Amino acid sequence: MRHNMCQLLLLFRIRSEEVLYT
């Protein structure tokens, strides 16, 4: 479960960066 949370956080971060860059 911890691994899944980490992946979700990473995905969220990447999405945030994408929005910021776009």
Short mmCIF file of C-alpha atoms in Angstrom, two decimals:
data_model
loop_
_atom_site.label_atom_id
_atom_site.label_comp_id
_atom_site.label_asym_id
_atom_site.label_seq_id
_atom_site.Cartn_x
_atom_site.Cartn_y
_atom_site.Cartn_z
CA MET A 1 0.00 0.00 0.00
CA ARG A 2 2.83 2.37 0.78
CA HIS A 3 4.27 1.83 -2.68
CA ASN A 4 0.94 2.72 -4.25
CA MET A 5 0.77 5.96 -2.28
CA CYS A 6 4.28 6.87 -3.41
CA GLN A 7 3.32 6.30 -7.03
CA LEU A 8 0.22 8.43 -6.62
CA LEU A 9 2.26 11.24 -5.12
CA LEU A 10 4.72 11.05 -7.98
CA LEU A 11 1.94 11.13 -10.53
CA PHE A 12 0.32 14.08 -8.80
CA ARG A 13 3.63 15.94 -8.77
CA ILE A 14 4.23 15.31 -12.46
CA ARG A 15 0.71 16.53 -13.27
CA SER A 16 1.25 19.67 -11.19
CA GLU A 17 4.50 20.38 -13.01
CA GLU A 18 2.81 19.85 -16.35
CA VAL A 19 0.08 22.33 -15.45
CA LEU A 20 2.67 24.84 -14.27
CA TYR A 21 4.72 24.47 -17.41
CA THR A 22 1.76 24.59 -19.73
#
